[in-house]
XYZ file of C-alpha atoms in Angstrom:
578
model
C 7.740 -94.669 -10.465
C 4.758 -92.503 -9.434
C 6.485 -91.024 -6.356
C 9.494 -90.164 -8.526
C 7.239 -88.431 -11.070
C 5.511 -86.487 -8.316
C 8.839 -85.477 -6.780
C 10.225 -84.388 -10.161
C 7.175 -82.238 -10.877
C 7.387 -80.683 -7.410
C 11.053 -79.785 -7.824
C 10.548 -78.337 -11.284
C 7.555 -76.325 -10.082
C 9.695 -74.322 -7.659
C 12.888 -74.040 -9.745
C 12.925 -70.675 -11.591
C 13.815 -72.051 -15.024
C 11.645 -69.410 -16.690
C 14.047 -66.718 -15.448
C 17.000 -68.337 -17.187
C 15.411 -69.523 -20.426
C 12.283 -67.423 -21.004
C 13.021 -63.973 -19.584
C 10.557 -64.237 -16.687
C 10.646 -61.644 -13.915
C 12.743 -62.796 -10.961
C 10.583 -60.712 -8.616
C 7.598 -62.910 -9.446
C 9.378 -66.021 -8.184
C 10.834 -64.166 -5.211
C 7.339 -63.047 -4.173
C 5.991 -66.595 -4.424
C 8.844 -68.032 -2.362
C 8.334 -65.370 0.286
C 4.618 -66.175 0.454
C 5.356 -69.888 0.770
C 7.989 -69.333 3.458
C 5.923 -67.100 5.703
C 2.680 -68.888 4.908
C 4.181 -72.247 5.813
C 5.444 -70.852 9.104
C 2.028 -69.381 9.919
C 0.248 -72.633 9.007
C 2.660 -74.700 11.118
C 2.252 -72.300 14.034
C -1.546 -72.469 13.814
C -1.427 -76.266 13.664
C 0.983 -76.495 16.604
C -1.149 -74.174 18.712
C -4.278 -76.148 17.842
C -2.628 -79.415 18.871
C -1.057 -78.097 22.063
C -3.924 -75.943 23.325
C -6.518 -78.624 22.589
C -4.299 -81.343 24.066
C -4.483 -83.221 20.766
C -8.275 -83.076 20.702
C -7.983 -81.128 17.421
C -7.160 -84.418 15.682
C -10.235 -86.114 17.097
C -12.430 -83.132 16.223
C -11.138 -83.098 12.660
C -11.682 -86.840 12.321
C -15.183 -86.540 13.779
C -16.120 -83.786 11.311
C -14.834 -85.838 8.406
C -16.657 -88.972 9.600
C -19.894 -87.004 9.520
C -19.210 -86.062 5.907
C -18.486 -89.715 5.082
C -21.731 -90.745 6.791
C -23.866 -88.747 4.357
C -25.648 -90.727 1.697
C -23.797 -90.589 -1.633
C -26.661 -88.848 -3.419
C -26.956 -86.262 -0.650
C -23.244 -85.555 -0.645
C -23.064 -85.273 -4.433
C -26.014 -82.903 -4.528
C -24.564 -80.785 -1.720
C -21.008 -80.566 -3.092
C -22.109 -80.128 -6.688
C -24.668 -77.554 -5.599
C -22.013 -75.573 -3.740
C -19.781 -75.509 -6.818
C -22.724 -74.519 -9.031
C -23.775 -71.700 -6.701
C -20.207 -70.421 -6.422
C -19.934 -70.385 -10.225
C -23.172 -68.384 -10.524
C -22.167 -65.922 -7.787
C -18.788 -65.423 -9.440
C -20.438 -64.665 -12.775
C -22.804 -62.156 -11.190
C -20.857 -60.409 -8.461
C -17.202 -60.820 -9.423
C -17.543 -60.522 -13.202
C -20.711 -58.346 -13.192
C -22.428 -60.729 -15.597
C -20.035 -59.758 -18.392
C -17.248 -61.578 -20.225
C -13.779 -60.487 -19.116
C -11.604 -61.811 -21.917
C -11.312 -60.892 -25.583
C -11.751 -64.610 -26.359
C -15.075 -64.561 -24.570
C -16.310 -61.499 -26.431
C -15.499 -63.171 -29.748
C -17.358 -66.331 -28.762
C -20.292 -64.286 -27.487
C -20.380 -62.489 -30.842
C -20.489 -65.887 -32.542
C -23.279 -66.952 -30.176
C -25.409 -64.050 -31.410
C -24.650 -65.101 -34.978
C -25.938 -68.595 -34.143
C -29.074 -67.131 -32.567
C -29.683 -65.311 -35.841
C -29.748 -68.707 -37.541
C -26.434 -68.276 -39.346
C -22.880 -69.607 -39.189
C -21.335 -66.267 -40.190
C -22.285 -62.728 -41.101
C -21.352 -60.788 -44.203
C -18.329 -58.548 -43.539
C -19.002 -55.002 -42.308
C -18.754 -52.239 -44.921
C -15.790 -50.559 -43.212
C -13.607 -53.280 -41.735
C -11.260 -50.865 -39.944
C -14.152 -49.609 -37.795
C -15.445 -53.046 -36.795
C -12.525 -55.492 -36.759
C -11.415 -56.892 -33.399
C -9.041 -59.586 -32.215
C -9.984 -63.249 -32.569
C -12.502 -62.499 -35.335
C -12.057 -63.527 -38.954
C -13.278 -60.934 -41.434
C -12.707 -62.459 -44.844
C -13.893 -61.435 -48.286
C -17.323 -62.991 -47.672
C -17.554 -64.135 -44.034
C -17.369 -62.628 -40.554
C -17.115 -65.091 -37.659
C -15.070 -66.005 -34.554
C -11.870 -68.006 -34.815
C -12.970 -70.635 -32.288
C -14.659 -74.021 -32.684
C -18.442 -73.741 -32.276
C -19.000 -75.534 -28.961
C -18.685 -72.735 -26.418
C -20.572 -70.278 -28.627
C -23.463 -72.761 -28.779
C -23.448 -72.946 -24.965
C -23.418 -69.154 -24.732
C -26.201 -68.957 -27.320
C -28.341 -71.310 -25.234
C -27.658 -69.160 -22.184
C -28.568 -65.975 -24.069
C -31.790 -67.601 -25.263
C -32.579 -68.423 -21.635
C -31.856 -64.869 -20.480
C -28.117 -64.570 -19.719
C -24.944 -66.106 -21.134
C -23.852 -67.546 -17.784
C -27.042 -69.456 -16.946
C -25.686 -72.831 -18.080
C -22.436 -72.509 -16.126
C -23.886 -73.818 -12.835
C -25.270 -76.913 -14.565
C -21.950 -77.568 -16.288
C -20.118 -77.097 -12.978
C -22.497 -79.616 -11.398
C -21.627 -82.036 -14.189
C -17.914 -81.488 -13.570
C -18.386 -82.316 -9.880
C -20.370 -85.488 -10.575
C -17.957 -86.785 -13.226
C -14.874 -86.008 -11.136
C -16.378 -87.820 -8.133
C -17.149 -90.897 -10.224
C -13.621 -91.071 -11.615
C -11.970 -90.374 -8.246
C -13.973 -93.160 -6.623
C -12.878 -95.621 -9.312
C -9.234 -94.558 -9.043
C -9.118 -94.597 -5.241
C -11.950 -95.026 -2.719
C -15.019 -93.276 -1.330
C -13.256 -91.031 1.255
C -10.741 -89.786 -1.309
C -13.520 -89.202 -3.848
C -15.419 -87.076 -1.332
C -12.284 -85.176 -0.367
C -11.721 -84.532 -4.080
C -15.099 -82.811 -4.347
C -14.441 -80.738 -1.244
C -11.134 -79.578 -2.717
C -12.819 -78.846 -6.051
C -15.264 -76.520 -4.264
C -12.555 -74.641 -2.333
C -10.305 -74.080 -5.352
C -10.477 -70.381 -6.332
C -9.039 -71.276 -9.747
C -11.760 -73.866 -10.400
C -14.516 -71.508 -9.260
C -13.252 -68.430 -11.133
C -12.994 -70.225 -14.470
C -16.346 -71.929 -13.846
C -17.911 -68.492 -13.441
C -16.308 -67.088 -16.583
C -17.437 -67.208 -20.198
C -14.465 -69.274 -21.377
C -14.607 -72.769 -22.870
C -12.368 -74.444 -20.276
C -15.204 -75.482 -17.938
C -17.195 -77.200 -20.700
C -14.105 -78.947 -22.056
C -12.985 -80.161 -18.627
C -16.489 -81.445 -17.878
C -16.627 -83.420 -21.129
C -13.135 -84.798 -20.517
C -14.068 -86.054 -17.060
C -17.431 -87.318 -18.358
C -15.531 -89.411 -20.919
C -13.376 -90.893 -18.147
C -16.454 -91.451 -15.952
C -18.134 -93.387 -18.766
C -14.969 -95.385 -19.416
C -14.814 -96.740 -15.853
C -17.918 -98.839 -16.619
C -16.364 -100.465 -19.681
C -15.569 -103.549 -17.619
C -19.279 -104.165 -16.915
C -22.099 -105.779 -18.850
C -22.957 -102.592 -20.710
C -19.417 -102.161 -21.935
C -20.408 -101.155 -25.444
C -22.729 -98.371 -24.272
C -20.094 -97.107 -21.828
C -17.391 -97.119 -24.505
C -19.636 -95.274 -26.951
C -20.568 -92.667 -24.335
C -16.878 -92.094 -23.590
C -16.202 -91.586 -27.292
C -19.201 -89.269 -27.669
C -17.875 -87.047 -24.871
C -14.404 -86.935 -26.453
C -15.851 -86.189 -29.879
C -18.017 -83.376 -28.546
C -14.973 -82.009 -26.728
C -13.321 -81.180 -30.052
C -16.019 -78.555 -30.555
C -14.674 -76.749 -27.477
C -10.920 -77.350 -27.148
C -9.496 -79.819 -29.683
C -6.080 -80.092 -28.013
C -7.726 -80.823 -24.659
C -9.753 -83.572 -26.352
C -6.569 -85.265 -27.533
C -5.157 -85.071 -23.997
C -8.407 -86.345 -22.446
C -8.248 -89.435 -24.651
C -5.066 -90.575 -22.855
C -6.581 -91.332 -19.408
C -9.656 -92.800 -21.130
C -7.357 -95.196 -23.007
C -5.589 -96.080 -19.734
C -8.929 -96.882 -18.098
C -10.258 -98.922 -21.035
C -7.050 -100.916 -21.512
C -7.088 -101.793 -17.813
C -10.729 -102.874 -17.829
C -10.123 -106.585 -18.526
C -11.373 -108.720 -21.382
C -12.798 -107.096 -24.463
C -10.668 -104.032 -23.969
C -9.526 -103.859 -27.600
C -13.128 -103.931 -28.824
C -14.047 -101.308 -26.228
C -11.200 -99.064 -27.295
C -12.301 -99.438 -30.925
C -15.837 -98.420 -29.910
C -14.478 -95.354 -28.110
C -12.468 -94.374 -31.184
C -15.334 -94.946 -33.621
C -17.928 -93.006 -31.639
C -15.398 -90.257 -30.920
C -14.574 -89.899 -34.599
C -18.277 -89.781 -35.485
C -18.927 -86.962 -33.015
C -16.086 -84.860 -34.388
C -17.887 -84.683 -37.742
C -20.107 -81.694 -36.793
C -17.012 -79.683 -35.858
C -15.248 -80.681 -39.072
C -18.362 -79.739 -41.052
C -18.389 -76.365 -39.305
C -14.750 -75.866 -40.296
C -15.602 -76.644 -43.924
C -18.473 -74.158 -43.880
C -16.396 -71.357 -42.346
C -12.723 -71.719 -43.217
C -13.406 -73.723 -46.381
C -11.388 -76.771 -45.278
C -12.608 -79.398 -42.831
C -9.174 -79.815 -41.239
C -8.525 -76.068 -40.850
C -9.727 -74.521 -37.607
C -10.492 -70.821 -37.437
C -7.424 -69.870 -35.455
C -5.188 -71.479 -38.067
C -7.047 -69.606 -40.816
C -6.511 -66.358 -38.886
C -2.955 -66.780 -37.590
C -1.472 -69.111 -40.178
C 0.250 -72.513 -39.888
C 2.696 -71.118 -37.315
C -0.140 -71.382 -34.789
C 0.416 -75.150 -34.675
C 2.414 -77.143 -32.118
C 6.165 -77.357 -32.474
C 9.451 -75.489 -32.303
C 9.158 -72.810 -34.979
C 8.411 -69.099 -35.456
C 5.091 -68.114 -33.882
C 2.297 -65.649 -34.765
C 3.571 -63.183 -32.174
C 6.273 -63.071 -29.569
C 9.511 -64.998 -29.561
C 9.842 -68.368 -31.358
C 9.395 -71.503 -29.292
C 12.601 -73.421 -28.627
C 13.343 -76.535 -26.596
C 14.758 -74.579 -23.647
C 11.882 -72.106 -23.747
C 9.402 -74.994 -23.770
C 11.105 -76.527 -20.723
C 10.971 -73.174 -18.937
C 7.305 -72.610 -19.741
C 6.305 -76.063 -18.583
C 7.985 -75.316 -15.257
C 6.205 -71.977 -15.083
C 2.880 -73.773 -15.674
C 3.542 -75.993 -12.663
C 4.677 -73.002 -10.618
C 1.408 -71.216 -11.388
C -0.582 -74.273 -10.374
C 1.186 -74.081 -7.016
C 0.168 -70.439 -6.754
C -3.392 -70.392 -8.065
C -4.984 -73.813 -7.634
C -5.874 -73.489 -3.943
C -4.251 -70.162 -2.973
C -2.219 -72.264 -0.566
C 0.706 -70.722 1.335
C 2.665 -73.877 0.422
C 3.344 -75.371 -3.053
C 0.552 -77.870 -3.693
C 2.785 -80.065 -5.865
C 5.163 -80.427 -2.927
C 2.234 -81.709 -0.839
C 1.346 -84.170 -3.591
C 4.945 -85.411 -3.784
C 5.155 -85.736 0.003
C 1.972 -87.795 0.094
C 3.009 -90.192 -2.653
C 6.483 -90.617 -1.183
C 5.079 -91.265 2.303
C 2.451 -93.726 1.051
C 4.381 -95.348 -1.781
C 3.782 -98.870 -0.448
C 0.004 -98.359 -0.583
C -0.131 -97.312 -4.246
C -1.986 -99.393 -6.823
C -2.162 -99.556 -10.597
C -5.153 -97.198 -10.741
C -3.106 -94.439 -9.107
C -1.362 -94.059 -12.478
C -4.549 -92.849 -14.193
C -4.718 -89.375 -12.568
C -1.018 -88.960 -13.340
C -1.731 -89.784 -16.977
C -4.661 -87.383 -17.055
C -2.651 -84.498 -15.623
C 0.515 -85.203 -17.609
C -1.184 -85.636 -21.001
C -2.322 -82.024 -21.311
C 0.868 -80.655 -19.775
C 2.865 -82.746 -22.234
C 0.971 -81.417 -25.251
C 1.283 -77.843 -24.008
C 5.043 -78.375 -23.871
C 4.946 -77.958 -27.664
C 2.536 -75.009 -27.656
C 3.977 -71.535 -28.048
C 1.441 -69.357 -26.197
C 0.765 -68.955 -22.478
C -1.185 -66.520 -20.363
C -2.532 -66.332 -16.832
C -6.259 -65.783 -16.498
C -7.408 -66.699 -12.969
C -4.492 -69.124 -13.134
C -2.795 -71.170 -15.874
C -6.075 -71.547 -17.767
C -4.659 -73.747 -20.523
C -4.137 -76.440 -17.871
C -7.721 -76.265 -16.601
C -8.587 -79.573 -18.255
C -5.873 -81.229 -16.144
C -7.038 -79.622 -12.893
C -9.650 -82.277 -11.906
C -6.936 -84.919 -12.220
C -4.562 -82.839 -10.119
C -7.270 -82.373 -7.477
C -7.699 -86.157 -7.368
C -3.940 -86.511 -6.885
C -4.026 -83.912 -4.106
C -6.843 -85.696 -2.272
C -5.095 -89.045 -2.635
C -1.814 -87.581 -1.373
C -3.481 -86.032 1.686
C -5.105 -89.359 2.521
C -1.737 -91.105 2.214
C -0.059 -88.504 4.431
C -2.675 -88.889 7.136
C -2.083 -92.646 7.347
C 1.709 -92.385 7.441
C 4.232 -91.815 10.222
C 4.856 -92.953 13.744
C 3.422 -91.497 16.923
C 4.543 -87.896 17.301
C 2.874 -87.191 20.646
C 0.489 -89.197 22.817
C -2.465 -90.195 20.653
C -1.265 -88.272 17.592
C 0.734 -89.731 14.706
C 2.923 -87.673 12.417
C 0.383 -88.162 9.644
C -2.477 -86.864 11.769
C -0.432 -83.836 12.784
C 0.359 -83.240 9.125
C -3.364 -83.381 8.323
C -4.020 -80.671 10.904
C -1.223 -78.579 9.353
C -2.709 -78.982 5.872
C -6.141 -77.900 7.087
C -4.479 -74.895 8.739
C -2.686 -74.091 5.456
C -5.985 -74.159 3.544
C -7.578 -71.905 6.153
C -4.661 -69.452 6.022
C -4.748 -69.323 2.221
C -8.510 -68.867 1.953
C -8.469 -66.186 4.656
C -5.347 -64.241 3.652
C -4.841 -64.764 -0.096
C -8.194 -65.529 -1.731
C -10.092 -62.337 -0.712
C -7.428 -60.112 -2.257
C -7.338 -62.192 -5.414
C -11.119 -62.078 -5.828
C -11.125 -58.324 -5.241
C -8.454 -57.922 -7.914
C -10.580 -59.911 -10.365
C -13.543 -57.696 -9.621
C -11.575 -54.436 -10.026
C -9.760 -55.509 -13.193
C -10.875 -53.938 -16.489
C -13.630 -51.734 -15.012
C -15.032 -51.064 -18.481
C -16.071 -54.724 -18.633
C -18.417 -54.136 -15.695
C -20.539 -51.716 -17.729
C -23.800 -52.743 -19.390
C -24.444 -50.273 -22.226
C -27.142 -52.513 -23.684
C -29.175 -52.283 -20.472
C -28.519 -48.551 -20.199
C -29.716 -48.056 -23.769
C -32.832 -50.121 -23.146
C -33.693 -48.082 -20.042
C -33.217 -44.905 -22.073
C -35.485 -46.199 -24.828
C -32.656 -46.374 -27.392
C -32.794 -49.095 -30.052
C -31.022 -49.873 -33.339
C -28.134 -47.604 -32.378
C -24.501 -47.639 -33.459
C -22.100 -47.678 -30.506
C -18.892 -45.747 -31.089
C -15.971 -46.840 -28.903
C -12.832 -44.669 -28.737
C -9.710 -46.644 -29.569
C -5.983 -45.993 -29.339
C -3.754 -44.959 -32.186
C -1.841 -48.233 -32.111
C -5.006 -50.342 -32.308
C -6.244 -48.213 -35.209
C -2.992 -48.752 -37.089
C -3.303 -52.514 -36.673
C -6.931 -52.745 -37.852
C -6.152 -50.444 -40.782
C -3.482 -52.943 -41.839
C -6.087 -55.708 -41.668
C -8.494 -53.655 -43.768
C -5.789 -53.179 -46.404
C -5.176 -56.906 -46.692
C -2.217 -57.411 -44.352
C -2.601 -60.865 -42.721
C -3.346 -60.709 -38.997
C -0.337 -62.849 -38.116
C 1.995 -60.464 -39.978
C 0.428 -57.244 -38.694
C 1.722 -57.746 -35.137
C 5.324 -58.104 -36.278
C 5.075 -55.137 -38.626
C 3.537 -52.960 -35.913
C 6.386 -53.897 -33.568
C 9.027 -53.137 -36.203
C 7.848 -49.757 -37.585
C 7.378 -46.507 -35.671
C 3.825 -45.159 -35.587
C 4.393 -42.081 -37.751
C 6.072 -43.996 -40.565
C 3.385 -46.676 -40.424
C 0.647 -44.024 -40.499
C 2.145 -42.432 -43.621
C 2.438 -45.788 -45.409
C -1.194 -46.656 -44.646
C -2.409 -43.206 -45.721
C -0.650 -43.660 -49.053
C -2.133 -47.123 -49.574
C -5.669 -45.997 -48.753
C -5.499 -43.201 -51.316
C -3.699 -44.980 -54.166
C -4.517 -48.404 -55.662
C -0.953 -49.157 -56.885
C 0.388 -48.249 -53.437
C -2.173 -50.580 -51.879
C -0.971 -53.417 -54.064
C 2.605 -52.784 -52.936
C 1.720 -52.212 -49.270
C 2.996 -55.514 -47.869
C 6.308 -55.182 -49.693
C 6.582 -51.559 -48.554
C 5.967 -52.492 -44.918
C 8.479 -55.339 -45.117
C 11.125 -52.940 -46.402
C 10.324 -50.421 -43.658
C 10.566 -53.158 -41.039
C 13.955 -54.162 -42.429
C 15.275 -50.666 -41.592
C 15.016 -51.591 -37.884
C 13.683 -48.154 -36.891
C 10.945 -49.242 -34.501
C 11.118 -46.073 -32.413
C 10.917 -45.738 -28.665
C 7.955 -45.851 -26.250
C 6.785 -42.387 -25.311
C 4.082 -40.612 -23.362
C 2.293 -39.029 -26.322
C -0.641 -41.419 -25.745
C -1.836 -43.821 -23.063
C -0.719 -46.792 -25.174
C 2.511 -48.158 -23.645
C 3.214 -50.157 -26.819
C 3.136 -47.161 -29.155
C 6.594 -46.136 -30.343
C 7.776 -42.945 -32.024
C 11.099 -41.916 -33.486
C 13.094 -39.633 -31.170
C 13.448 -35.996 -32.309
C 16.695 -35.217 -34.163
C 19.545 -33.858 -32.118
C 20.151 -30.114 -32.453
C 23.710 -28.803 -32.331
């Protein structure tokens, strides 16, 4: 069963379903296939040369190096591997991201962090909403706050109080390493657990997100901490372990509620396989988890006014939820589009997880097929952990790529465990290929060569691109103002015409989730005139939404032009002259 699942995921990860059913760019897939083709050839050539020129001593050298790693004391290894991941996260924050957030989500959560530091849950709305409103912020009649659950903003607030928002990231990354090791050791064995941590440290995707301001690192750490606590449910302190697992899951809802639901699946697998008392243990997990969701639900009640309504639902409406229906922006989610996007998620994991010149899911499938006779019941747990989040995201309408398929970050530790397990299975498989070298050992040399090729040829360019992206986010106007002796100043930021039209709609009462569709359906000049009329006339303001709906129904969206730098701004073409 598990090898078939791995093979199915591998096949779907390289099939370009997103081209057929979701309008993806064929050149994107063509570029990936070209990289995998040439990268695989280079890796195989490097491995062959290493084996031939060293007269197979490369296998012995690789085994000797790994035996030295295995010989380290567990505490020493954990401290070293976790420390490497923590240092890489800190260096990424400082030197790749310039100590600044790089995502509009992060800026919103950082804004909320400053609200928390002021001792409040929200601020009163600004006097002129159109000059202050930004994405992912709710500016209601009485409250101004971020759309997100409070967890990550509390982490950022603690970092700001300590001196910089990113200061807690290394500690959280260290926690992710420790929890992942504990779970990997329970699922497999000590060598695979150590290989898992090595792979975690060399994953550019893991490191980049760990160095960012986003909530994915904290959520993934709590998810793995819940699983790490659950593996002790079969012991004498089963009740404490079950409660700790539930606490971690409950706290996780304050960061990424959907991820918390997915993280509960592998925890349930572990608890139900723990032996006697498993029903009581599962009840303890559920009870403590429910109790620790109460602070998040209380926060919802204090901000959105309803304990079950999260901020993003209050901002974007019920269409933000899971399912096949119209969505806040973009095209509606359908069954075929969901299938295509799930395949694209897997494809992006192949591309970004390790920067490998070969699809990583193909390596996983090869390992589980080669070692299928050695698989045990615990091998199903990492599959459940990885599949749970991917399965929930199947019904989610939005995707983006930020250092990789970031919505799947909570599943990445499980996938890294699967990768390490597959590589161990590959190494043990196969007959003798050449004197003293089995096919599995030769494959291990090829995999090491592939990692070296990817880290040397792909990762530097990717990191440089991250550093060059959005150069404005590398600026520090607060520090510049402090050096210049400026305080209590108002910062004026020039904005595009299109952005101004959207925030003016918000200021006039147009719901955020409707403003995107209206902006896409009405040319800029017509929209400008309608907003001008509404701002100067109370009756016109009351009729604004109906007026905009009727203008959108005319289907005169205009055409993109070069009047401004905004590629999304559209104007009506000039009339033809005879």
